[in-house]
């Protein structure tokens, strides 16, 4: 019997042999690829690691930028807080200065207000002090002259016999002022009392200024 007819054996054609040879060649190539020298492997590792290193560089730059931004914001916030504190301090200082000036002015005003004697001379002088402040004309001589004619210097003087008395509004005080006149020409800051000597003089002089130009121009009953 021939070899081709021997049981348990297969016949390998030329094509089969070439196929086997090709597979062996590919296997060897695969084995050779798997046994690449250490240097070649390091080159491959470097190439695959490069994107990771680039990502780390980018992340580092971003972190630095964020840190710089936060640093700038901190500086801006610190300056704003410093400016606000300085402004508040300046306002407090200005308010304190204004308060001191007002107290000083009040103190000076109180200091400049003279003390007047409780007599005819003092009443006239105090009345003139108030009249000057209020812009009411009149002189010491003019007031004194009319006071002496009207009441002889008695602040409680009252006329109970003239036409005003008969009408129920008697003349009262140093310059014999009737109630309607006193009420109309009363000067704020003085007592609302016809018998008060200073209030009486100031109201009478205010009336005389309105009607005659000044108490100095009054030489008789007015």
GROMACS .gro file of C-alpha atoms in nm:
model
  222
    1UNK     CA    1   0.000   0.000   0.000
    2UNK     CA    2   0.122   0.362  -0.060
    3UNK     CA    3   0.188   0.628   0.214
    4UNK     CA    4  -0.113   0.827   0.102
    5UNK     CA    5  -0.336   0.535   0.184
    6UNK     CA    6  -0.188   0.467   0.529
    7UNK     CA    7  -0.462   0.501   0.796
    8UNK     CA    8  -0.409   0.779   1.070
    9UNK     CA    9  -0.188   0.992   0.853
   10UNK     CA   10  -0.300   1.296   0.652
   11UNK     CA   11  -0.145   1.411   0.341
   12UNK     CA   12   0.010   1.764   0.359
   13UNK     CA   13  -0.015   1.942   0.037
   14UNK     CA   14   0.220   2.219  -0.068
   15UNK     CA   15  -0.043   2.473   0.023
   16UNK     CA   16  -0.070   2.332   0.374
   17UNK     CA   17   0.304   2.352   0.421
   18UNK     CA   18   0.313   2.713   0.313
   19UNK     CA   19   0.034   2.796   0.555
   20UNK     CA   20   0.213   2.635   0.843
   21UNK     CA   21   0.531   2.818   0.751
   22UNK     CA   22   0.341   3.147   0.746
   23UNK     CA   23   0.188   3.086   1.090
   24UNK     CA   24   0.530   3.006   1.230
   25UNK     CA   25   0.670   3.321   1.083
   26UNK     CA   26   0.392   3.532   1.237
   27UNK     CA   27   0.444   3.359   1.571
   28UNK     CA   28   0.813   3.438   1.560
   29UNK     CA   29   0.738   3.796   1.474
   30UNK     CA   30   0.492   3.819   1.763
   31UNK     CA   31   0.751   3.669   1.994
   32UNK     CA   32   1.013   3.908   1.869
   33UNK     CA   33   0.776   4.205   1.926
   34UNK     CA   34   0.712   4.088   2.282
   35UNK     CA   35   1.084   4.071   2.345
   36UNK     CA   36   1.162   4.429   2.244
   37UNK     CA   37   1.475   4.555   2.426
   38UNK     CA   38   1.436   4.765   2.740
   39UNK     CA   39   1.535   5.080   2.555
   40UNK     CA   40   1.253   5.044   2.306
   41UNK     CA   41   1.004   4.981   2.587
   42UNK     CA   42   1.115   5.301   2.763
   43UNK     CA   43   1.061   5.495   2.442
   44UNK     CA   44   0.704   5.362   2.420
   45UNK     CA   45   0.645   5.450   2.787
   46UNK     CA   46   0.763   5.806   2.736
   47UNK     CA   47   0.533   5.852   2.439
   48UNK     CA   48   0.228   5.721   2.629
   49UNK     CA   49   0.319   5.929   2.943
   50UNK     CA   50   0.359   6.259   2.757
   51UNK     CA   51  -0.016   6.353   2.761
   52UNK     CA   52  -0.025   6.299   3.140
   53UNK     CA   53   0.271   6.533   3.187
   54UNK     CA   54   0.103   6.797   2.965
   55UNK     CA   55  -0.218   6.768   3.167
   56UNK     CA   56  -0.018   6.826   3.485
   57UNK     CA   57   0.140   7.139   3.332
   58UNK     CA   58  -0.201   7.276   3.231
   59UNK     CA   59  -0.349   7.200   3.572
   60UNK     CA   60  -0.054   7.372   3.742
   61UNK     CA   61  -0.099   7.684   3.527
   62UNK     CA   62  -0.471   7.695   3.608
   63UNK     CA   63  -0.403   7.656   3.980
   64UNK     CA   64  -0.147   7.937   3.968
   65UNK     CA   65  -0.394   8.162   3.783
   66UNK     CA   66  -0.666   8.091   4.042
   67UNK     CA   67  -0.424   8.162   4.324
   68UNK     CA   68  -0.318   8.490   4.162
   69UNK     CA   69  -0.684   8.590   4.114
   70UNK     CA   70  -0.763   8.512   4.478
   71UNK     CA   71  -0.459   8.712   4.583
   72UNK     CA   72  -0.578   9.013   4.380
   73UNK     CA   73  -0.928   8.982   4.526
   74UNK     CA   74  -0.782   8.970   4.876
   75UNK     CA   75  -0.581   9.287   4.810
   76UNK     CA   76  -0.887   9.465   4.669
   77UNK     CA   77  -1.104   9.356   4.963
   78UNK     CA   78  -0.838   9.463   5.213
   79UNK     CA   79  -0.808   9.806   5.046
   80UNK     CA   80  -1.188   9.849   5.044
   81UNK     CA   81  -1.204   9.763   5.413
   82UNK     CA   82  -0.917  10.002   5.487
   83UNK     CA   83  -1.085  10.282   5.289
   84UNK     CA   84  -1.417  10.223   5.467
   85UNK     CA   85  -1.246  10.230   5.806
   86UNK     CA   86  -1.061  10.550   5.716
   87UNK     CA   87  -1.385  10.710   5.594
   88UNK     CA   88  -1.568  10.610   5.913
   89UNK     CA   89  -1.281  10.744   6.122
   90UNK     CA   90  -1.281  11.073   5.931
   91UNK     CA   91  -1.658  11.107   5.972
   92UNK     CA   92  -1.634  11.037   6.343
   93UNK     CA   93  -1.358  11.296   6.374
   94UNK     CA   94  -1.564  11.551   6.178
   95UNK     CA   95  -1.872  11.484   6.392
   96UNK     CA   96  -1.666  11.517   6.709
   97UNK     CA   97  -1.516  11.844   6.582
   98UNK     CA   98  -1.859  11.981   6.494
   99UNK     CA   99  -1.990  11.884   6.837
  100UNK     CA  100  -1.694  12.057   7.005
  101UNK     CA  101  -1.746  12.369   6.795
  102UNK     CA  102  -2.116  12.381   6.883
  103UNK     CA  103  -2.040  12.340   7.252
  104UNK     CA  104  -1.770  12.605   7.230
  105UNK     CA  105  -2.005  12.844   7.049
  106UNK     CA  106  -2.277  12.783   7.309
  107UNK     CA  107  -2.024  12.836   7.587
  108UNK     CA  108  -1.900  13.159   7.430
  109UNK     CA  109  -2.256  13.279   7.380
  110UNK     CA  110  -2.334  13.208   7.743
  111UNK     CA  111  -2.013  13.378   7.845
  112UNK     CA  112  -2.089  13.686   7.636
  113UNK     CA  113  -2.439  13.723   7.783
  114UNK     CA  114  -2.391  13.983   8.055
  115UNK     CA  115  -2.558  13.977   8.391
  116UNK     CA  116  -2.787  14.276   8.440
  117UNK     CA  117  -2.884  14.441   8.764
  118UNK     CA  118  -3.239  14.399   8.886
  119UNK     CA  119  -3.323  14.770   8.873
  120UNK     CA  120  -3.431  15.029   8.617
  121UNK     CA  121  -3.078  15.072   8.483
  122UNK     CA  122  -3.034  14.695   8.446
  123UNK     CA  123  -3.380  14.647   8.290
  124UNK     CA  124  -3.314  14.911   8.025
  125UNK     CA  125  -2.970  14.770   7.947
  126UNK     CA  126  -3.105  14.415   7.920
  127UNK     CA  127  -3.387  14.538   7.697
  128UNK     CA  128  -3.133  14.714   7.474
  129UNK     CA  129  -2.926  14.393   7.455
  130UNK     CA  130  -3.230  14.201   7.329
  131UNK     CA  131  -3.338  14.484   7.097
  132UNK     CA  132  -2.995  14.490   6.934
  133UNK     CA  133  -3.018  14.116   6.871
  134UNK     CA  134  -3.367  14.156   6.722
  135UNK     CA  135  -3.287  14.468   6.520
  136UNK     CA  136  -3.522  14.697   6.715
  137UNK     CA  137  -3.398  15.059   6.728
  138UNK     CA  138  -3.383  15.266   7.045
  139UNK     CA  139  -3.140  15.425   7.286
  140UNK     CA  140  -3.090  15.422   7.660
  141UNK     CA  141  -3.178  15.791   7.682
  142UNK     CA  142  -3.496  15.757   7.474
  143UNK     CA  143  -3.621  15.460   7.677
  144UNK     CA  144  -3.534  15.613   8.014
  145UNK     CA  145  -3.704  15.942   7.928
  146UNK     CA  146  -4.031  15.771   7.829
  147UNK     CA  147  -4.024  15.533   8.124
  148UNK     CA  148  -3.997  15.819   8.369
  149UNK     CA  149  -4.288  16.003   8.204
  150UNK     CA  150  -4.515  15.695   8.183
  151UNK     CA  151  -4.451  15.513   8.514
  152UNK     CA  152  -4.174  15.694   8.707
  153UNK     CA  153  -3.979  15.369   8.686
  154UNK     CA  154  -4.240  15.151   8.861
  155UNK     CA  155  -4.275  14.816   8.678
  156UNK     CA  156  -4.609  14.750   8.854
  157UNK     CA  157  -4.768  15.079   8.750
  158UNK     CA  158  -5.123  15.059   8.608
  159UNK     CA  159  -5.353  15.327   8.466
  160UNK     CA  160  -5.708  15.274   8.585
  161UNK     CA  161  -5.864  15.602   8.472
  162UNK     CA  162  -5.793  15.667   8.098
  163UNK     CA  163  -5.996  15.551   7.795
  164UNK     CA  164  -5.810  15.223   7.782
  165UNK     CA  165  -5.901  15.148   8.142
  166UNK     CA  166  -6.264  15.232   8.072
  167UNK     CA  167  -6.252  14.988   7.780
  168UNK     CA  168  -6.120  14.717   8.010
  169UNK     CA  169  -5.762  14.712   7.878
  170UNK     CA  170  -5.565  14.931   8.119
  171UNK     CA  171  -5.209  15.036   8.044
  172UNK     CA  172  -4.952  14.848   8.254
  173UNK     CA  173  -4.583  14.841   8.334
  174UNK     CA  174  -4.285  15.068   8.282
  175UNK     CA  175  -4.397  15.198   7.944
  176UNK     CA  176  -4.772  15.159   8.004
  177UNK     CA  177  -4.853  14.903   7.734
  178UNK     CA  178  -5.208  14.774   7.686
  179UNK     CA  179  -5.268  14.399   7.649
  180UNK     CA  180  -5.347  14.392   7.272
  181UNK     CA  181  -5.031  14.593   7.194
  182UNK     CA  182  -4.816  14.377   7.421
  183UNK     CA  183  -4.953  14.061   7.263
  184UNK     CA  184  -4.899  14.189   6.907
  185UNK     CA  185  -4.545  14.321   6.966
  186UNK     CA  186  -4.417  14.075   7.226
  187UNK     CA  187  -4.065  13.957   7.142
  188UNK     CA  188  -3.992  13.587   7.167
  189UNK     CA  189  -3.741  13.507   7.437
  190UNK     CA  190  -3.888  13.753   7.686
  191UNK     CA  191  -4.156  13.669   7.941
  192UNK     CA  192  -4.516  13.691   7.826
  193UNK     CA  193  -4.605  13.923   8.114
  194UNK     CA  194  -4.701  14.293   8.085
  195UNK     CA  195  -4.556  14.360   8.427
  196UNK     CA  196  -4.217  14.205   8.349
  197UNK     CA  197  -3.994  14.514   8.310
  198UNK     CA  198  -3.772  14.381   8.030
  199UNK     CA  199  -4.059  14.226   7.832
  200UNK     CA  200  -4.259  14.549   7.874
  201UNK     CA  201  -3.976  14.772   7.747
  202UNK     CA  202  -3.894  14.547   7.448
  203UNK     CA  203  -4.258  14.513   7.339
  204UNK     CA  204  -4.319  14.889   7.376
  205UNK     CA  205  -4.002  14.974   7.179
  206UNK     CA  206  -4.100  14.721   6.910
  207UNK     CA  207  -4.438  14.894   6.879
  208UNK     CA  208  -4.281  15.243   6.880
  209UNK     CA  209  -4.035  15.137   6.608
  210UNK     CA  210  -4.325  15.014   6.394
  211UNK     CA  211  -4.536  15.330   6.445
  212UNK     CA  212  -4.282  15.610   6.506
  213UNK     CA  213  -3.953  15.471   6.381
  214UNK     CA  214  -3.804  15.444   6.732
  215UNK     CA  215  -3.888  15.501   7.097
  216UNK     CA  216  -3.648  15.796   7.070
  217UNK     CA  217  -3.908  15.975   6.859
  218UNK     CA  218  -4.180  15.942   7.127
  219UNK     CA  219  -4.219  16.249   7.347
  220UNK     CA  220  -4.570  16.207   7.475
  221UNK     CA  221  -4.846  15.954   7.522
  222UNK     CA  222  -4.829  15.708   7.238
   0.00000   0.00000   0.00000
